[in-house]
Coordinates of C-alpha atoms in Angstrom, one line a residue:
M1 CA -24.7 2.6 7.9
S2 CA -22.8 1.4 4.9
P3 CA -19.7 3.8 3.9
V4 CA -22.1 4.8 1.0
A5 CA -24.8 5.8 3.4
Q6 CA -22.0 7.8 6.1
E7 CA -20.6 9.7 3.2
N8 CA -24.4 10.7 2.1
A9 CA -25.6 11.6 5.5
T10 CA -22.4 13.6 5.9
Q11 CA -22.7 15.5 2.4
G12 CA -26.2 16.7 3.1
L13 CA -27.4 14.2 -0.1
P14 CA -30.3 12.2 -0.3
P15 CA -30.9 8.8 1.1
V16 CA -29.6 5.8 -1.6
G17 CA -33.0 4.5 -2.1
E18 CA -34.2 8.3 -3.6
M19 CA -31.8 8.6 -6.7
T20 CA -30.4 5.7 -8.7
S21 CA -27.0 4.1 -8.1
R22 CA -25.0 6.3 -11.1
D23 CA -26.9 9.1 -9.7
Y24 CA -26.2 8.8 -5.9
Y25 CA -22.2 7.8 -7.8
A26 CA -22.0 10.7 -9.5
D27 CA -23.9 13.4 -7.8
S28 CA -21.5 11.9 -3.9
Y29 CA -18.1 12.8 -6.0
A30 CA -19.6 16.4 -7.0
H31 CA -18.7 17.4 -3.2
F32 CA -15.5 18.8 -2.6
G33 CA -15.0 17.1 0.3
I34 CA -14.4 13.7 -0.9
H35 CA -11.7 15.2 -3.5
E36 CA -10.1 17.3 -0.6
E37 CA -9.5 13.2 1.5
M38 CA -8.2 11.9 -1.9
L39 CA -6.0 14.9 -2.5
K40 CA -4.5 15.0 1.0
D41 CA -3.8 11.4 0.8
S42 CA 0.2 11.1 0.0
V43 CA 0.6 8.0 -0.3
R44 CA -2.0 8.2 -2.6
T45 CA -1.5 11.7 -4.9
L46 CA 2.6 11.6 -5.0
S47 CA 2.2 7.4 -6.2
Y48 CA 0.7 8.9 -9.1
R49 CA 2.4 11.8 -9.3
N50 CA 5.8 9.9 -9.1
A51 CA 4.5 7.0 -11.9
I52 CA 3.7 10.0 -14.3
M53 CA 6.7 12.5 -13.6
Q54 CA 9.4 10.8 -13.2
N55 CA 8.6 9.0 -16.6
P56 CA 8.2 12.6 -19.0
H57 CA 9.8 9.7 -21.5
L58 CA 6.6 7.5 -21.6
F59 CA 4.4 10.3 -22.3
K60 CA 6.0 12.8 -24.3
G61 CA 4.2 13.8 -27.3
K62 CA 1.1 11.0 -26.3
T63 CA -2.2 11.1 -26.1
V64 CA -3.5 10.4 -23.0
L65 CA -6.7 9.2 -21.8
D66 CA -8.2 10.4 -17.8
V67 CA -11.5 8.3 -16.8
G68 CA -12.7 9.7 -14.0
C69 CA -10.5 12.5 -13.5
G70 CA -12.4 14.7 -10.6
T71 CA -10.6 17.6 -9.9
G72 CA -8.0 17.1 -12.8
I73 CA -4.2 16.2 -10.7
L74 CA -3.7 13.4 -12.6
S75 CA -3.9 15.2 -16.1
M76 CA -2.2 17.9 -15.0
F77 CA 0.6 15.5 -14.0
A78 CA 0.6 14.4 -17.4
S79 CA 0.7 17.4 -19.6
K80 CA 3.0 18.5 -17.0
A81 CA 5.4 15.3 -18.0
G82 CA 5.0 16.6 -21.7
A83 CA 1.4 14.3 -22.8
K84 CA 0.2 16.4 -26.1
L85 CA -3.4 16.3 -25.6
V86 CA -5.0 14.9 -21.6
I87 CA -8.6 14.3 -22.4
G88 CA -9.9 14.3 -18.4
I89 CA -13.9 12.5 -18.5
D90 CA -15.6 12.6 -15.7
M91 CA -19.7 12.6 -14.7
S92 CA -19.9 14.2 -11.3
N93 CA -20.3 18.0 -11.2
I94 CA -17.0 18.2 -9.9
L95 CA -15.7 18.3 -13.8
D96 CA -17.3 22.0 -13.4
Q97 CA -14.7 23.0 -10.7
A98 CA -12.4 20.3 -12.6
E99 CA -12.4 23.1 -15.7
K100 CA -11.9 26.8 -13.8
I101 CA -8.8 24.5 -12.1
V102 CA -7.0 23.5 -14.9
R103 CA -7.4 27.4 -16.8
A104 CA -6.1 28.4 -14.1
N105 CA -3.0 26.2 -13.1
G106 CA -2.4 27.7 -17.1
F107 CA -3.0 24.5 -18.9
T108 CA -5.1 25.3 -22.4
Q109 CA -7.9 23.5 -23.9
D110 CA -5.1 22.2 -26.6
Q111 CA -3.3 20.8 -23.6
I112 CA -6.3 19.4 -21.5
V113 CA -9.9 18.8 -23.2
L114 CA -12.5 17.8 -20.3
L115 CA -15.9 16.4 -21.0
K116 CA -18.6 15.8 -19.0
G117 CA -20.6 12.4 -19.1
K118 CA -20.5 8.9 -19.2
L119 CA -17.7 7.2 -21.2
E120 CA -20.6 5.5 -22.5
D121 CA -22.3 8.3 -23.9
V122 CA -18.8 11.3 -24.9
E123 CA -17.4 11.0 -28.0
L124 CA -13.4 11.7 -27.8
P125 CA -12.1 14.3 -30.1
V126 CA -9.6 11.5 -31.2
K127 CA -9.3 7.7 -32.3
Q128 CA -6.9 6.0 -30.4
V129 CA -4.9 7.1 -26.9
D130 CA -1.1 6.0 -25.8
I131 CA -1.7 5.8 -22.0
I132 CA -4.9 5.2 -19.7
I133 CA -4.6 6.8 -16.4
S134 CA -7.1 6.3 -14.0
E135 CA -7.7 6.1 -9.6
W136 CA -10.3 3.6 -10.0
M137 CA -9.9 1.2 -7.3
G138 CA -12.3 1.3 -4.3
Y139 CA -12.5 0.0 -0.1
F140 CA -11.3 -4.1 -0.7
L141 CA -10.1 -2.7 -4.1
L142 CA -13.6 -3.3 -6.2
Y143 CA -16.3 -1.6 -4.5
E144 CA -18.1 1.4 -5.9
S145 CA -14.9 1.0 -7.8
M146 CA -14.7 2.7 -11.4
L147 CA -12.6 -0.7 -13.2
D148 CA -15.5 -1.4 -16.0
T149 CA -15.1 1.7 -17.0
V150 CA -11.3 2.1 -17.4
L151 CA -11.9 -2.0 -19.4
L152 CA -14.3 -0.3 -21.4
A153 CA -12.0 2.6 -22.5
R154 CA -9.0 0.1 -22.8
D155 CA -11.3 -1.9 -24.7
K156 CA -12.4 1.0 -27.2
Y157 CA -9.8 3.3 -27.3
L158 CA -5.9 2.6 -25.6
T159 CA -3.6 1.2 -28.5
P160 CA -2.2 -2.3 -28.7
D161 CA 0.9 -1.1 -26.9
G162 CA -0.5 1.4 -25.0
L163 CA 0.2 1.7 -21.0
L164 CA -2.1 1.7 -18.0
F165 CA -1.1 3.5 -14.7
P166 CA -1.4 1.7 -12.7
D167 CA -1.4 -1.4 -14.4
K168 CA -1.7 -4.1 -12.1
A169 CA -3.4 -4.2 -8.5
T170 CA -3.4 -7.3 -5.4
I171 CA -5.8 -8.8 -2.8
F172 CA -4.4 -9.4 0.3
L173 CA -6.4 -11.3 3.3
A174 CA -5.3 -11.8 6.8
A175 CA -6.9 -12.2 10.0
I176 CA -6.8 -10.0 13.3
E177 CA -8.1 -10.2 16.6
D178 CA -10.1 -7.2 17.7
Q179 CA -12.1 -7.7 21.0
D180 CA -12.5 -4.6 22.3
Y181 CA -14.3 -3.0 18.7
K182 CA -15.9 -5.9 18.4
E183 CA -18.1 -5.7 21.4
E184 CA -18.1 -2.1 21.2
K185 CA -19.6 -2.4 17.0
I186 CA -21.4 -5.9 17.2
N187 CA -21.8 -7.2 21.0
F188 CA -23.5 -4.1 21.9
W189 CA -26.2 -5.0 20.0
D190 CA -27.2 -8.0 22.1
D191 CA -27.9 -5.6 25.5
V192 CA -28.9 -2.2 25.0
Y193 CA -30.2 -1.3 28.5
G194 CA -31.5 -4.0 29.3
F195 CA -33.1 -5.1 26.1
D196 CA -32.5 -7.2 22.8
Y197 CA -31.5 -5.6 20.1
S198 CA -29.9 -9.0 18.6
C199 CA -31.4 -8.8 14.9
I200 CA -29.3 -5.6 14.7
K201 CA -26.4 -7.7 15.3
E202 CA -27.2 -10.1 11.9
I203 CA -27.3 -6.7 10.0
A204 CA -24.3 -5.3 11.6
L205 CA -22.1 -8.7 10.9
K206 CA -23.1 -8.3 7.0
E207 CA -21.6 -5.4 6.4
P208 CA -17.7 -4.7 6.5
L209 CA -16.5 -1.6 8.1
V210 CA -13.7 0.2 6.8
D211 CA -10.9 1.6 9.7
C212 CA -7.8 1.3 10.5
V213 CA -5.8 -1.4 12.0
E214 CA -2.5 -1.6 13.9
L215 CA -0.7 -4.4 13.0
K216 CA 0.3 -5.5 16.4
S217 CA -3.9 -6.5 15.6
V218 CA -2.8 -9.0 12.7
V219 CA -2.5 -12.4 13.9
T220 CA -1.9 -14.6 10.6
H221 CA 0.9 -14.1 7.5
P222 CA -1.1 -12.3 4.6
C223 CA -2.2 -14.5 1.6
A224 CA -2.1 -12.8 -1.6
I225 CA -6.1 -13.4 -2.7
R226 CA -6.0 -12.1 -6.4
H227 CA -4.0 -10.9 -8.6
I228 CA -5.3 -8.4 -11.4
D229 CA -3.5 -6.9 -14.1
I230 CA -5.7 -4.3 -15.6
K231 CA -4.1 -4.6 -18.9
T232 CA -5.7 -8.1 -19.9
V233 CA -8.2 -8.8 -16.9
T234 CA -11.7 -8.8 -17.8
K235 CA -14.4 -7.7 -17.1
E236 CA -16.3 -10.9 -16.4
E237 CA -12.7 -12.1 -13.9
L238 CA -13.6 -9.4 -11.7
A239 CA -16.4 -12.1 -10.0
F240 CA -14.1 -14.7 -8.9
K241 CA -14.2 -17.4 -6.2
V242 CA -10.2 -18.2 -4.7
P243 CA -9.4 -20.1 -1.7
F244 CA -7.2 -19.4 1.1
Q245 CA -4.7 -20.0 3.5
L246 CA -3.7 -18.0 6.5
K247 CA -1.2 -19.0 9.1
A248 CA -1.4 -18.1 12.6
T249 CA 1.5 -16.5 13.6
R250 CA 1.0 -17.1 17.8
N251 CA -1.3 -18.4 20.1
D252 CA -5.1 -15.4 20.0
Y253 CA -8.2 -15.3 19.1
I254 CA -9.4 -14.3 15.7
H255 CA -12.4 -12.1 15.9
A256 CA -12.3 -11.0 11.9
F257 CA -10.7 -11.1 8.4
L258 CA -8.9 -8.5 7.6
G259 CA -8.4 -7.1 3.5
W260 CA -6.9 -4.6 1.8
F261 CA -4.6 -4.1 -1.7
D262 CA -1.3 -2.9 -2.5
I263 CA -1.3 -1.0 -6.8
S264 CA 1.9 -1.0 -8.9
F265 CA 3.3 0.9 -11.9
S266 CA 5.0 -1.7 -12.9
C267 CA 4.9 0.1 -17.0
C268 CA 7.7 2.9 -15.2
H269 CA 11.8 2.8 -15.8
K270 CA 11.2 2.2 -11.9
P271 CA 8.7 0.6 -11.3
I272 CA 6.4 2.7 -8.3
N273 CA 3.9 0.7 -6.0
F274 CA 2.1 1.4 -3.1
S275 CA 0.5 -0.7 -0.1
T276 CA -3.2 0.2 1.4
G277 CA -2.5 -2.6 4.3
P278 CA -2.3 -2.3 8.1
H279 CA 1.9 -2.3 7.6
A280 CA 1.9 0.7 5.2
K281 CA 1.3 4.3 6.3
Y282 CA -2.0 5.6 6.0
T283 CA -3.9 5.5 3.2
H284 CA -7.9 7.1 2.8
W285 CA -8.5 3.2 1.7
K286 CA -7.3 2.4 4.7
Q287 CA -8.7 -1.8 5.6
T288 CA -12.0 -3.5 5.3
V289 CA -12.7 -5.7 8.4
F290 CA -14.9 -8.4 7.8
Y291 CA -16.3 -9.5 11.8
T292 CA -16.8 -13.4 12.6
P293 CA -20.3 -14.5 14.0
D294 CA -18.1 -16.6 16.7
T295 CA -14.5 -16.4 18.5
L296 CA -11.7 -18.5 16.7
T297 CA -9.5 -19.7 18.9
V298 CA -5.7 -20.3 17.1
S299 CA -2.5 -22.1 18.4
E300 CA 0.9 -20.6 16.6
N301 CA 1.2 -22.6 12.8
D302 CA -2.4 -23.6 12.9
V303 CA -3.8 -22.8 9.4
I304 CA -7.4 -20.8 8.4
Q305 CA -8.0 -22.2 5.1
G306 CA -11.1 -21.5 3.0
Q307 CA -13.1 -19.8 0.0
L308 CA -13.8 -16.3 -0.6
S309 CA -16.3 -15.2 -3.3
C310 CA -16.2 -11.8 -4.7
A311 CA -18.8 -10.7 -7.1
P312 CA -20.5 -7.5 -8.4
N313 CA -23.8 -7.3 -6.7
S314 CA -27.1 -7.7 -8.9
R315 CA -28.8 -4.7 -8.6
N316 CA -26.2 -2.3 -8.0
N317 CA -22.8 -3.6 -9.9
R318 CA -20.6 -0.9 -7.6
D319 CA -21.4 -2.8 -4.7
L320 CA -20.1 -5.8 -4.2
D321 CA -21.8 -9.3 -2.4
I322 CA -18.9 -11.5 -0.6
E323 CA -18.8 -14.6 1.0
F324 CA -16.5 -16.1 3.5
E325 CA -16.1 -20.5 4.1
Y326 CA -13.4 -21.3 6.0
E327 CA -12.0 -23.7 8.8
V328 CA -9.5 -24.1 11.6
V329 CA -7.2 -26.4 11.0
G330 CA -5.1 -27.3 14.6
S331 CA -5.4 -28.1 18.0
E332 CA -9.2 -26.3 17.6
A333 CA -11.2 -27.1 14.6
T334 CA -13.9 -24.7 14.1
K335 CA -15.6 -23.9 10.9
G336 CA -17.6 -21.0 9.6
K337 CA -19.6 -19.6 7.0
M338 CA -20.7 -15.4 6.4
V339 CA -22.3 -13.7 3.9
Y340 CA -21.2 -9.5 3.5
K341 CA -22.6 -6.8 1.8
M342 CA -21.0 -3.8 0.8

């Protein structure tokens, strides 16, 4: 079951096929449970709070747009930091609760205005904004991401010298040893109580796993595969094909590639950063595991090189199509190719 389907089943929502992708996305974020998980993610929430509230000189007297405002937490941070007006927009029904939360905490309509709907369809009460804040990131940075909406807001409303919070992101890749879990999740389908279920194994391999991976499982140095400057990136550049090289740190076996991302608020007086990698404190984004069909054997200093392509799915642009092409250069030369669906 995909992360989308798992979340649907947990919250009692209809199967994805019975809703449009946009309806699903909006409805899934209407449930308080997903907001509880995000708010309790202290790395996420405190990074935003510190970036905003430790920089009142950037917010004082400014007009701020909060894209995908959810329960309104970032809007309230911005208002407390001195913003003249904060406009929060969200297409989910959670906005009904956000309205109650914002008013219960003493913010008036003159301070925080909340609007329900798609950014493309809603008319803002201002022509331009000085700052855009948004927690737009998804798994592997871009899965179910709102970045395209943030870019639309940037191009339509942000002043030429305006600021984005956050303003930079980097995707990283490494390779991991994960035999036990791969046996449990993937190879399980080879023999199910004496029956051949290998057709499901093929499906399971194509679906990345979102989970927390221990640092000791990482077999290679990390490789930064994609830097995104949110101030300048275009929607078309969110589809990309990039080379990578991963150098093995020890003799071991590789069962999967591992992806994560770092985020930066570089426009702050003192830049604030956080990572979702296996070396860092837990976040609700965890890491993304891409199991390889075959086990790769590497010796210390061997290099796994290849290319990764990532693009929005043609039927649902919040989903991703990801493809790896790779080869081990060293003592155990191996080549491989795998297509994944997120």
